[in-house]
mmCIF file of N, CA, C and O in Angstrom:
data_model
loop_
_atom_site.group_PDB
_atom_site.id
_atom_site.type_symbol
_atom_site.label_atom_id
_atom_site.label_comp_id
_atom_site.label_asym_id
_atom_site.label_seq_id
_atom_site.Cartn_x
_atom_site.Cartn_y
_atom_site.Cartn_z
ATOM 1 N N UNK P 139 -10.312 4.500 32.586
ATOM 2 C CA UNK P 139 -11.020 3.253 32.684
ATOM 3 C C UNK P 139 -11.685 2.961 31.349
ATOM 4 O O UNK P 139 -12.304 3.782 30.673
ATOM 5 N N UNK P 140 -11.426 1.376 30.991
ATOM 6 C CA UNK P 140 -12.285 1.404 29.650
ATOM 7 C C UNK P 140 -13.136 0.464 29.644
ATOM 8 O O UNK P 140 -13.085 -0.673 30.114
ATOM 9 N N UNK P 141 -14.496 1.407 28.669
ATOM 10 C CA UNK P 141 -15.538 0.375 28.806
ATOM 11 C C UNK P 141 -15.838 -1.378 28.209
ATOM 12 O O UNK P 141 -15.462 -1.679 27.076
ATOM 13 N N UNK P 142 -16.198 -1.913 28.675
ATOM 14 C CA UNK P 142 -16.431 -3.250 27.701
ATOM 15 C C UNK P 142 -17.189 -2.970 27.045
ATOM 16 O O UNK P 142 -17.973 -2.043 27.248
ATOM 17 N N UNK P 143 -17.159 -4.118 25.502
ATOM 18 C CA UNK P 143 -17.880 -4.364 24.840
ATOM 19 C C UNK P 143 -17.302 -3.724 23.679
ATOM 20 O O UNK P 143 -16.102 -3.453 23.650
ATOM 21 N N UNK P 144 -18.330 -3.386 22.417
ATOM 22 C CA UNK P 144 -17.661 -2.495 21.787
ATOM 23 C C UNK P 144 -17.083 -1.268 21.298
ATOM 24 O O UNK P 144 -17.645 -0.179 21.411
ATOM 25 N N UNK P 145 -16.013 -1.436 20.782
ATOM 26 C CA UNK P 145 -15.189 0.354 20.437
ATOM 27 C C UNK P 145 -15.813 1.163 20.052
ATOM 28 O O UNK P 145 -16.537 0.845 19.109
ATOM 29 N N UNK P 146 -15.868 2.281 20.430
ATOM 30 C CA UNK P 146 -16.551 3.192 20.081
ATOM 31 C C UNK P 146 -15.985 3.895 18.597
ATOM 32 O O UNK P 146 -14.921 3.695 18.011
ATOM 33 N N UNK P 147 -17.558 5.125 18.113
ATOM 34 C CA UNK P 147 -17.285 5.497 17.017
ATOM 35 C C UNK P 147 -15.838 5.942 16.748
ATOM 36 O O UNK P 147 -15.347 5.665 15.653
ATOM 37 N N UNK P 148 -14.999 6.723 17.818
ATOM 38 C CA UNK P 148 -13.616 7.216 17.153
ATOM 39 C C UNK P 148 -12.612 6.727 17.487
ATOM 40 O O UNK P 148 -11.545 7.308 17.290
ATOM 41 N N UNK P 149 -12.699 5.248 18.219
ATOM 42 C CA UNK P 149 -11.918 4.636 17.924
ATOM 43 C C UNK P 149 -11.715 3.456 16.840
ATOM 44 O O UNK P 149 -10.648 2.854 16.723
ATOM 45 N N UNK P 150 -13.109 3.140 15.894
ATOM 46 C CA UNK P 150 -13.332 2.702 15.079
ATOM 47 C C UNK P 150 -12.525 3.648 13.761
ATOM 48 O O UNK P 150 -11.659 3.326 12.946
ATOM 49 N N UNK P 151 -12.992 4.455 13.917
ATOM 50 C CA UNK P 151 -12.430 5.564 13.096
ATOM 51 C C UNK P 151 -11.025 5.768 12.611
ATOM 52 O O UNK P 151 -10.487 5.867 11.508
ATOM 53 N N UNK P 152 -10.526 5.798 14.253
ATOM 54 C CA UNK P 152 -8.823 5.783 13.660
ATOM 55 C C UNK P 152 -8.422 4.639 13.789
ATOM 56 O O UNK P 152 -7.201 4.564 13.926
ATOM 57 N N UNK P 153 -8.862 3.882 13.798
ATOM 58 C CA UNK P 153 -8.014 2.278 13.870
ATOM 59 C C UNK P 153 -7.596 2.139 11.906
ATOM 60 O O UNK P 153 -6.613 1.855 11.221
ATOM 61 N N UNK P 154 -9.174 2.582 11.661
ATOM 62 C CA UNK P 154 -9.785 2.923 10.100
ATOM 63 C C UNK P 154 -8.494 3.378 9.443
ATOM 64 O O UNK P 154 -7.783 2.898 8.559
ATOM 65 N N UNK P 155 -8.443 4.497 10.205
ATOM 66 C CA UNK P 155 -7.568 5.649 8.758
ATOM 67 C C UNK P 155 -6.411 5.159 9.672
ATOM 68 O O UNK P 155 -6.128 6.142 10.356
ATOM 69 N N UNK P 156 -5.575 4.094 10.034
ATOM 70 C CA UNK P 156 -4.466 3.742 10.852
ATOM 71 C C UNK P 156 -3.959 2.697 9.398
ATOM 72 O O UNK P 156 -3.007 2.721 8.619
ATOM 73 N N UNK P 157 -5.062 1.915 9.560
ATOM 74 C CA UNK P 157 -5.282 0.507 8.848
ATOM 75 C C UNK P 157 -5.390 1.197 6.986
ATOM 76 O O UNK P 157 -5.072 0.418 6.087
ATOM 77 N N UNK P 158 -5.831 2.591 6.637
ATOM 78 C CA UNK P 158 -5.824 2.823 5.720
ATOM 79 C C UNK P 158 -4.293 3.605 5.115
ATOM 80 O O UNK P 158 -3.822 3.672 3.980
ATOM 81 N N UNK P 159 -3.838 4.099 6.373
ATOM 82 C CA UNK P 159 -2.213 5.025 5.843
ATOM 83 C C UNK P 159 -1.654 4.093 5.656
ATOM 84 O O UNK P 159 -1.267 3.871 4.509
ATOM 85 N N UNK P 160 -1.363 3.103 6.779
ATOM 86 C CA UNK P 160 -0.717 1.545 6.546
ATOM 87 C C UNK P 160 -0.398 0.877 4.788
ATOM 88 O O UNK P 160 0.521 0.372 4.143
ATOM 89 N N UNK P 161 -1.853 1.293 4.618
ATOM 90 C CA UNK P 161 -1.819 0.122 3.250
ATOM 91 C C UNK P 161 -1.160 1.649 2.205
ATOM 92 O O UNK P 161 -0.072 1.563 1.637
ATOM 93 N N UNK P 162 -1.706 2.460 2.149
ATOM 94 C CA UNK P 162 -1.170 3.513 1.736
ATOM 95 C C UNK P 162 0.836 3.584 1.604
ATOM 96 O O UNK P 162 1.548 3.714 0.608
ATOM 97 N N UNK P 163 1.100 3.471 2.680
ATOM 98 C CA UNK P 163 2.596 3.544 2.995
ATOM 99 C C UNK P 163 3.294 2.310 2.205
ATOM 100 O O UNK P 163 4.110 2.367 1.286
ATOM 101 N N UNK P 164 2.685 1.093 2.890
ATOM 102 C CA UNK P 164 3.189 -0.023 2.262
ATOM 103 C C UNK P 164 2.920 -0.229 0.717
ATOM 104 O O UNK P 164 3.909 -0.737 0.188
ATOM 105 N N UNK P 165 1.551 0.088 -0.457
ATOM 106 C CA UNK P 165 1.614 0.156 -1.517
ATOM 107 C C UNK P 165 3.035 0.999 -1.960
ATOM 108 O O UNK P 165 4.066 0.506 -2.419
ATOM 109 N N UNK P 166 2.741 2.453 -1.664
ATOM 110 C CA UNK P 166 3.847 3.525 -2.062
ATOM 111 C C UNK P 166 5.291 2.556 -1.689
ATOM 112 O O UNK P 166 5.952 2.517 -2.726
ATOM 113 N N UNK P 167 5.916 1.860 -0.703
ATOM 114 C CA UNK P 167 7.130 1.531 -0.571
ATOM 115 C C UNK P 167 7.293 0.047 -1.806
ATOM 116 O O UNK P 167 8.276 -0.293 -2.464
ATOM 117 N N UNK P 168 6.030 -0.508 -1.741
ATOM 118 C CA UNK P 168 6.268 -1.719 -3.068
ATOM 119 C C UNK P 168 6.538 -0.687 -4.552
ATOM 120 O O UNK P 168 7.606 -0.681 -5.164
ATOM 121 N N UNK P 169 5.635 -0.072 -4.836
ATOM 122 C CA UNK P 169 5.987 0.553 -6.162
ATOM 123 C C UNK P 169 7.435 0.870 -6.338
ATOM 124 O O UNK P 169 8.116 0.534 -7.308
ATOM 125 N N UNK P 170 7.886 1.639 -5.165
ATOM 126 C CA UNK P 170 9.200 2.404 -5.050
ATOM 127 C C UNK P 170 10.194 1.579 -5.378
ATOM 128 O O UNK P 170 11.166 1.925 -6.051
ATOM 129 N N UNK P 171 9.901 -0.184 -4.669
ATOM 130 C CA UNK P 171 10.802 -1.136 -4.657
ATOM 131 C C UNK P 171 10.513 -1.098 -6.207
ATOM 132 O O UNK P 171 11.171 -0.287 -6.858
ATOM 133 N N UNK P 172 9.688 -1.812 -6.798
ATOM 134 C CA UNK P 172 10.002 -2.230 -8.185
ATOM 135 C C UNK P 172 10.345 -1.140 -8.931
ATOM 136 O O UNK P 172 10.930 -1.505 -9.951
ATOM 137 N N UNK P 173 10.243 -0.120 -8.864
ATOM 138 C CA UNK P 173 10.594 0.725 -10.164
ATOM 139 C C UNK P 173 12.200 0.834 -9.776
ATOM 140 O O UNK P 173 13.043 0.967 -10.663
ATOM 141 N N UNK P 174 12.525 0.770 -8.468
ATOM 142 C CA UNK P 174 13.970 0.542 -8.579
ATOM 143 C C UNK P 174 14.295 -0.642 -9.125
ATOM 144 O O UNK P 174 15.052 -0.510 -10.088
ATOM 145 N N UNK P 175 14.001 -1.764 -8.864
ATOM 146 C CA UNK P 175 13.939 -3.109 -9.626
ATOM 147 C C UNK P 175 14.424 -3.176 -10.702
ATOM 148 O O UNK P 175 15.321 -3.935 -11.069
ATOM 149 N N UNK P 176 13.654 -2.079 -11.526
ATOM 150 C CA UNK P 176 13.085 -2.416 -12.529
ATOM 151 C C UNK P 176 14.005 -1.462 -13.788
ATOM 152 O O UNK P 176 13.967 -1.519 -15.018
ATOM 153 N N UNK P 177 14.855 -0.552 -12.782
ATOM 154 C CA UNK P 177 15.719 -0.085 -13.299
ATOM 155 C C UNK P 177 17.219 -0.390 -13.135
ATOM 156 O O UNK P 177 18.116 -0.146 -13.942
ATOM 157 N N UNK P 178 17.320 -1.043 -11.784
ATOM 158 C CA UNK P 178 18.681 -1.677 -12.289
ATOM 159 C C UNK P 178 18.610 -2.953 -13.348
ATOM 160 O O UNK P 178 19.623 -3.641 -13.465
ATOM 161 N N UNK P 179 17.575 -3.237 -14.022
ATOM 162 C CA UNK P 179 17.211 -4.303 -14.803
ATOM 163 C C UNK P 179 17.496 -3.617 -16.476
ATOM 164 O O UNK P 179 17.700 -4.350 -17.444
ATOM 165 N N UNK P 180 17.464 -2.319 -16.547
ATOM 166 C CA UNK P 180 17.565 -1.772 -17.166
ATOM 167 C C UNK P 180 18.270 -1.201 -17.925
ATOM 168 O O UNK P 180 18.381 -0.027 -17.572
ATOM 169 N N UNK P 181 19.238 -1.593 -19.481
ATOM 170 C CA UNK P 181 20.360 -1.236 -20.296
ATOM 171 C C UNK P 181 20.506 0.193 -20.079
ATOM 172 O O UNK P 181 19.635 1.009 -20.379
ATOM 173 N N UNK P 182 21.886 0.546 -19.430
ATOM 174 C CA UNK P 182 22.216 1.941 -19.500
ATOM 175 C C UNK P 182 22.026 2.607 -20.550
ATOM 176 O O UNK P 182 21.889 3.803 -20.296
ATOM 177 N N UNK P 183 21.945 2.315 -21.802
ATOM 178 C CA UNK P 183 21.635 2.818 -22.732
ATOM 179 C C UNK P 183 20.563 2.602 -23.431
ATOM 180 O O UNK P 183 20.459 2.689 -24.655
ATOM 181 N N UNK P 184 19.536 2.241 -22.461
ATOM 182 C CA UNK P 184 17.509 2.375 -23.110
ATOM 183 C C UNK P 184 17.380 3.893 -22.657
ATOM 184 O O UNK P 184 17.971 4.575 -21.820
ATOM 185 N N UNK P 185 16.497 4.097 -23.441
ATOM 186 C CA UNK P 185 15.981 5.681 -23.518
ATOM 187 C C UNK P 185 15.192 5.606 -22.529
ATOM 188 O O UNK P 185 14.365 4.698 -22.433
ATOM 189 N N UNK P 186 15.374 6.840 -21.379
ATOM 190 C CA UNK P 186 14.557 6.540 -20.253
ATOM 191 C C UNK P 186 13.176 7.365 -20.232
ATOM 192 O O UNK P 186 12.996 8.278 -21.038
ATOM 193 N N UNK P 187 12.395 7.074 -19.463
ATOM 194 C CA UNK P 187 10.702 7.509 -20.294
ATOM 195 C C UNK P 187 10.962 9.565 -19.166
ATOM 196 O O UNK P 187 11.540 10.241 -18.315
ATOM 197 N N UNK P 188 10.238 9.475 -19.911
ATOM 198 C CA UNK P 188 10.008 11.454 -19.153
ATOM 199 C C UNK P 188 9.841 11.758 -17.980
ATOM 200 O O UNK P 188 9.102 10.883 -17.529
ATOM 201 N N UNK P 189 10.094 12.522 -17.143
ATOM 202 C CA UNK P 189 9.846 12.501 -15.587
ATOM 203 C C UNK P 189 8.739 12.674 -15.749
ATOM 204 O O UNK P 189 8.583 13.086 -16.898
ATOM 205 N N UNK P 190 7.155 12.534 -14.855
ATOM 206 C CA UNK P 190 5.853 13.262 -14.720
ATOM 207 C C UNK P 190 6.063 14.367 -14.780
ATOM 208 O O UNK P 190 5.147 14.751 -15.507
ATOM 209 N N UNK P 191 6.728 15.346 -14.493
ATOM 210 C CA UNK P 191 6.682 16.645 -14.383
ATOM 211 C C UNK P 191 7.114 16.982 -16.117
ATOM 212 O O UNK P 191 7.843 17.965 -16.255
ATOM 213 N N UNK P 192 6.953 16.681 -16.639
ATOM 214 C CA UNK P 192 7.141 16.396 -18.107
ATOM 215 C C UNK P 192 6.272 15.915 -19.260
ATOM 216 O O UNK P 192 6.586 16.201 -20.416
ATOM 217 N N UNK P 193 5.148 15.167 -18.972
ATOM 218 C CA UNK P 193 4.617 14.470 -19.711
ATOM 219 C C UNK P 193 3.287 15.563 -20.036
ATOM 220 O O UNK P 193 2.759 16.226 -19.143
ATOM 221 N N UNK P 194 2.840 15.610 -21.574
ATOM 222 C CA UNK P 194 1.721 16.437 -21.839
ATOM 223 C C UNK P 194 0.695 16.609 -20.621
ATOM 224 O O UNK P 194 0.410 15.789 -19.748
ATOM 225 N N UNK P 195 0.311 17.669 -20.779
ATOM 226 C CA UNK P 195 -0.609 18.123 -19.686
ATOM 227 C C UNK P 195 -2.440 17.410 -20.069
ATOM 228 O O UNK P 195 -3.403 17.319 -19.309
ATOM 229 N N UNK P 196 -2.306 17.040 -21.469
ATOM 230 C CA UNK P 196 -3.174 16.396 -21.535
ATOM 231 C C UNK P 196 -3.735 14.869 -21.162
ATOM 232 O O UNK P 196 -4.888 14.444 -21.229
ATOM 233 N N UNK P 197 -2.558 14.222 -20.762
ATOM 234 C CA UNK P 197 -2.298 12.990 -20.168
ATOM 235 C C UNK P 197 -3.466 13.139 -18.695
ATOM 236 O O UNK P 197 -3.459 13.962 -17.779
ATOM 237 N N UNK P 198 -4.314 12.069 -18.947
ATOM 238 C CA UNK P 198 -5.109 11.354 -17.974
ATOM 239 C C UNK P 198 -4.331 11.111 -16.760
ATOM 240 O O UNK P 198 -3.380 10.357 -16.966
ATOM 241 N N UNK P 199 -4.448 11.518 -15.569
ATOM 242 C CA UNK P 199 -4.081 11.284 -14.566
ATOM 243 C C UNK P 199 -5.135 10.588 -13.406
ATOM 244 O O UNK P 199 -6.176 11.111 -13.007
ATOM 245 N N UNK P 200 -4.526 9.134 -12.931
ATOM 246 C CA UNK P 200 -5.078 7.701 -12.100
ATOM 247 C C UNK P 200 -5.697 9.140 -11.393
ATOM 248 O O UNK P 200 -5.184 10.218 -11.094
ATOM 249 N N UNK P 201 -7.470 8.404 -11.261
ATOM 250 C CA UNK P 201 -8.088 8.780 -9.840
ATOM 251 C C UNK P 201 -7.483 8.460 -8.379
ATOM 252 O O UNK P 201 -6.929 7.368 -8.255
ATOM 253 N N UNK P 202 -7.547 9.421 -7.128
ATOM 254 C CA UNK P 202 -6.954 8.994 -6.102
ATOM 255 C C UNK P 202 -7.758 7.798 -5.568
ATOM 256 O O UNK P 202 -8.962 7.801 -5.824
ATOM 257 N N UNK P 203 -7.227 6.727 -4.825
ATOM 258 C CA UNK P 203 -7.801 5.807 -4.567
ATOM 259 C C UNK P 203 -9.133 6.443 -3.494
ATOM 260 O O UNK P 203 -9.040 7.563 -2.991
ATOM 261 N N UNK P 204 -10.399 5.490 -3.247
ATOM 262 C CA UNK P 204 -11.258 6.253 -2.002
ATOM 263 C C UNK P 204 -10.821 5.712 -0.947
ATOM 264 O O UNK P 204 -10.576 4.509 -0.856
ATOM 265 N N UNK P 205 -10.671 6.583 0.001
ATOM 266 C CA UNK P 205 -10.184 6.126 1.410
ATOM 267 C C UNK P 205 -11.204 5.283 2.289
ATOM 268 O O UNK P 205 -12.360 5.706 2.252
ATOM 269 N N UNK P 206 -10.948 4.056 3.146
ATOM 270 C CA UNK P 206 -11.496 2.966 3.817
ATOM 271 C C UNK P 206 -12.220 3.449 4.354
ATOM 272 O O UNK P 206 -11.856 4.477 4.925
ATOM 273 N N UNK P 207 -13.974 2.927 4.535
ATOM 274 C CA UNK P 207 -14.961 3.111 4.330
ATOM 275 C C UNK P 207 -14.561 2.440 6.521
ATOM 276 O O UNK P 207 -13.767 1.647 7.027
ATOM 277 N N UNK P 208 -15.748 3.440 7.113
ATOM 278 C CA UNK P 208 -15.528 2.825 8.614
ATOM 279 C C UNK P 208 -16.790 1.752 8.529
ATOM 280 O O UNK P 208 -16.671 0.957 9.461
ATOM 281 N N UNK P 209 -17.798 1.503 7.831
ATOM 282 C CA UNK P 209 -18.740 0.739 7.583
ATOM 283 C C UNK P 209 -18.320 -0.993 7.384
ATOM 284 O O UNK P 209 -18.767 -1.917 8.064
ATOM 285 N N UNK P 210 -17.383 -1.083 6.301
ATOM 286 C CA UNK P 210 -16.835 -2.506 6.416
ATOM 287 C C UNK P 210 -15.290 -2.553 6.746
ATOM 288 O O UNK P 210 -14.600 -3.252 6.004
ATOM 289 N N UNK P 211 -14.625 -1.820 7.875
ATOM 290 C CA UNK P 211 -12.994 -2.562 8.190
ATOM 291 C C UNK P 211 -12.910 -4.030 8.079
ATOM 292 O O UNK P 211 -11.758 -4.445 7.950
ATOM 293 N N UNK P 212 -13.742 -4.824 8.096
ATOM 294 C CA UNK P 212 -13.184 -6.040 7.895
ATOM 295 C C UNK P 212 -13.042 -7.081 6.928
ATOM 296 O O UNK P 212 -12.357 -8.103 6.959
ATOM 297 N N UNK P 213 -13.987 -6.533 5.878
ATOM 298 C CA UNK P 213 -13.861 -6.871 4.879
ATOM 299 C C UNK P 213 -12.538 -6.041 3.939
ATOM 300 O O UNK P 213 -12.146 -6.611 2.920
ATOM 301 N N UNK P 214 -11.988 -4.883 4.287
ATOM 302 C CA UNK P 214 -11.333 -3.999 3.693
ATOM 303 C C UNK P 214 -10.299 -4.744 4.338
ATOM 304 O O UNK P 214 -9.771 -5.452 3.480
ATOM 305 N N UNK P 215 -9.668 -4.940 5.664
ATOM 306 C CA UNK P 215 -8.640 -5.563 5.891
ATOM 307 C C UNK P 215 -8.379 -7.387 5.515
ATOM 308 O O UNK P 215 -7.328 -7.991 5.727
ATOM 309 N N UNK P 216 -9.466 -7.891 5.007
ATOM 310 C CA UNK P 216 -9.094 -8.838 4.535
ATOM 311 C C UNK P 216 -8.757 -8.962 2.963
ATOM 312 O O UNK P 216 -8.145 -9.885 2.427
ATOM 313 N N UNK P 217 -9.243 -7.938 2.418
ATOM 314 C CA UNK P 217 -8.864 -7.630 1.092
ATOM 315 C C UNK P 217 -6.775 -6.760 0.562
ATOM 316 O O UNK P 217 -5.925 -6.667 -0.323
ATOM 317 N N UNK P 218 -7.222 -6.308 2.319
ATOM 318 C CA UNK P 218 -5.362 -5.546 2.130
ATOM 319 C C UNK P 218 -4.837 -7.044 2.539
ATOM 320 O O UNK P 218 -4.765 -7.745 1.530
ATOM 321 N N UNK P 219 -4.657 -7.364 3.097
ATOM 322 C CA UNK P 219 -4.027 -8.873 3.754
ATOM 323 C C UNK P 219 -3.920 -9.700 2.369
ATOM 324 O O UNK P 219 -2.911 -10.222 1.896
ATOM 325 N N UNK P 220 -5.231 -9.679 1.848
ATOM 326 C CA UNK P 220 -5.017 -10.879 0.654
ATOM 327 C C UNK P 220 -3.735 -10.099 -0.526
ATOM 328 O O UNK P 220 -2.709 -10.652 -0.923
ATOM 329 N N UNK P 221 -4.197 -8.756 -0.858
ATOM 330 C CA UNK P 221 -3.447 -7.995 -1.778
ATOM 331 C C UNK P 221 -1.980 -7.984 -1.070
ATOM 332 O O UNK P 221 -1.029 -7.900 -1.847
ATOM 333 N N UNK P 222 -1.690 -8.063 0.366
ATOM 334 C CA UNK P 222 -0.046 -8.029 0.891
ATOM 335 C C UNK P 222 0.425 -9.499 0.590
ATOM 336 O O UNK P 222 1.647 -9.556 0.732
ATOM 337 N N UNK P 223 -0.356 -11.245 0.061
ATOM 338 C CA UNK P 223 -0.089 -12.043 0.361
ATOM 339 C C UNK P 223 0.334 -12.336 -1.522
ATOM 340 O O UNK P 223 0.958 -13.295 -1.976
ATOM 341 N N UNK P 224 -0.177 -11.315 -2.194
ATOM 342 C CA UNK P 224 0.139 -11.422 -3.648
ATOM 343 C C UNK P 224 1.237 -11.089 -3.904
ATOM 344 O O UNK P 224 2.238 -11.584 -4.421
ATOM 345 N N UNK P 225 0.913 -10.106 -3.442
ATOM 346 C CA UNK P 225 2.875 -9.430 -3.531
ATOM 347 C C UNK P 225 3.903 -9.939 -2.933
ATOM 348 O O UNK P 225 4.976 -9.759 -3.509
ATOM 349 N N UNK P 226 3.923 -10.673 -1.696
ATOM 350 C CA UNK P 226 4.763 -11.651 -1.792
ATOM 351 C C UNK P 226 4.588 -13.087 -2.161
ATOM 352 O O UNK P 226 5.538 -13.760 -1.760
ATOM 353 N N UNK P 227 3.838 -13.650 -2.684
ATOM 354 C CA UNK P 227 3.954 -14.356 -3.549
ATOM 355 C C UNK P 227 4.319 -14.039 -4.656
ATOM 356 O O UNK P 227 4.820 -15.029 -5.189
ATOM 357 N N UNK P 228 4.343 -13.033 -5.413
ATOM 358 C CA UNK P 228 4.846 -12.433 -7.003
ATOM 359 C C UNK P 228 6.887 -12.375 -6.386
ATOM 360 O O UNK P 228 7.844 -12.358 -7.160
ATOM 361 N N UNK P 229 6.948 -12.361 -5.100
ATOM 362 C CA UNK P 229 8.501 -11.834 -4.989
ATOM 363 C C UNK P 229 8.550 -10.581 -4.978
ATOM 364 O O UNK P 229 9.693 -10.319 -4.603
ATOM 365 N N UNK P 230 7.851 -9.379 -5.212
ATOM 366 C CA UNK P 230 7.220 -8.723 -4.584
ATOM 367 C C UNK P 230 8.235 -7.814 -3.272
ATOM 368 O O UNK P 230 9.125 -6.967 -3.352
ATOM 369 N N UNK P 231 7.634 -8.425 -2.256
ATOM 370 C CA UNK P 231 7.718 -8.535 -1.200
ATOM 371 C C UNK P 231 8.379 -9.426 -0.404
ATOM 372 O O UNK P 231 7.818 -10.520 -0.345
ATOM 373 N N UNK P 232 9.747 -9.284 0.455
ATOM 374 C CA UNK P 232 10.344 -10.264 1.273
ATOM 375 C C UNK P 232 9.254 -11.108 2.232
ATOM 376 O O UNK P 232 8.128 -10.644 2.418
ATOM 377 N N UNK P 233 9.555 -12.022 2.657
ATOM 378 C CA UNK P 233 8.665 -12.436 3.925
ATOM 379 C C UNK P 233 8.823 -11.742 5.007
ATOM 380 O O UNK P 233 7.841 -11.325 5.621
ATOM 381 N N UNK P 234 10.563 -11.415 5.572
ATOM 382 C CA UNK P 234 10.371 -10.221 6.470
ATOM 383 C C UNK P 234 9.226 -9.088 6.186
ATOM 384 O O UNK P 234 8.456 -8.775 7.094
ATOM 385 N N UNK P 235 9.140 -8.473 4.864
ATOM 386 C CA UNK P 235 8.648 -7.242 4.657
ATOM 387 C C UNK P 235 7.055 -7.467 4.986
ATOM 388 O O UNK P 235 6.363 -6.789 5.746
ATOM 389 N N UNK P 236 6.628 -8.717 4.128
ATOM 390 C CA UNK P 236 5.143 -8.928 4.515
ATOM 391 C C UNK P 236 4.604 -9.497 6.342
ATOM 392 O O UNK P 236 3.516 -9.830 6.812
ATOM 393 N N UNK P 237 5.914 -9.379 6.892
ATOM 394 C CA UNK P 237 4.996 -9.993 7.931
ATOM 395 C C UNK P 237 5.071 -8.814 8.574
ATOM 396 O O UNK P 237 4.191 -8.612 9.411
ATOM 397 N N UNK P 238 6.110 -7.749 8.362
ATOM 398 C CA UNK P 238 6.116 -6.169 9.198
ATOM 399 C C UNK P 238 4.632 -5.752 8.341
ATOM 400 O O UNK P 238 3.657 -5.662 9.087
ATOM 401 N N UNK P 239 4.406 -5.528 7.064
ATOM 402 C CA UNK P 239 3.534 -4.901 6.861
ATOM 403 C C UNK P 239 1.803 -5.721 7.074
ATOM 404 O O UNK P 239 0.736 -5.258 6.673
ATOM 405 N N UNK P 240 2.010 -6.945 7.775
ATOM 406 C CA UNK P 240 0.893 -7.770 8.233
ATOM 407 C C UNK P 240 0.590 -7.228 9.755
ATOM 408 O O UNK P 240 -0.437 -6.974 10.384
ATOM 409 N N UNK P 241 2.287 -7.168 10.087
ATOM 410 C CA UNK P 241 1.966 -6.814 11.716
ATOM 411 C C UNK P 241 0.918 -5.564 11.914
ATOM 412 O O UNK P 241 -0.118 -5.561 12.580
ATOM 413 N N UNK P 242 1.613 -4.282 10.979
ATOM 414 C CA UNK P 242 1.050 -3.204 10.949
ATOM 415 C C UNK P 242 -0.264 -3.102 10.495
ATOM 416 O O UNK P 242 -0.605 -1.996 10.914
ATOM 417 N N UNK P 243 -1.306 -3.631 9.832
ATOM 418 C CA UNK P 243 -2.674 -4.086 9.532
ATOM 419 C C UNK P 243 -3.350 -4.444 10.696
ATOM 420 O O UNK P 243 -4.415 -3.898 10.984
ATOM 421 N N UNK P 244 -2.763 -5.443 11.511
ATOM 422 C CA UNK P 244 -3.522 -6.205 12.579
ATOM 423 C C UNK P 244 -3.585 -5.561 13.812
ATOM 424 O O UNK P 244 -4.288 -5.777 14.799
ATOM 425 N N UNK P 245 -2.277 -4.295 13.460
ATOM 426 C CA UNK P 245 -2.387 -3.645 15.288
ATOM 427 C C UNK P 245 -3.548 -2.650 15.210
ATOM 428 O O UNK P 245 -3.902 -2.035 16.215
#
């Protein structure tokens, strides 16, 4: 039986880190798309850059992003929504793709 009113703390929680793998998954599958992109765009004969597992160890490596705060989900999901509506506007992103990865935000 469920109660009315509002969700409780752990279901706030995982809706949270639901709404946060989401954007997680879907960033990681856009990158993936363009760097494939971005290599069939690419003269078979350009010098291709170093795998990571390659590059000086002194090389700065991106901070991990901080994971979605359970304090504002709704401001955080209107900020992933706006960032999914860039990317397909840039082309990016199919419209099929943005409305699967819209669906998956909103459930």
């Amino acid at each position: 039986m469920r109660r009315g009113g509002r969700p409780g703390l752990l279901r706030t929680v995982g809706r949270t880190a639901v709404v946060a793998g989401t954007a997680s998954a879907t960033a990681n599958a856009v990158n993936r798309r363009a760097q494939r992109r971005a290599a069939d765009q690419q003269p078979p004969d350009a010098e291709q850059p170093a795998p990571a597992d390659q590059q000086p160890a002194d090389a700065e490596q991106p901070a991990p992003a901080p994971a979605a705060s359970a304090s504002a989900p709704s401001s955080d999901l209107a900020s992933q929504l706006a960032e999914l509506g860039k990317l397909r506007d840039s082309g990016v992103l199919t419209p099929e793709e943005f409305g699967a990865a819209k669906a998956k935000l909103l459930a």
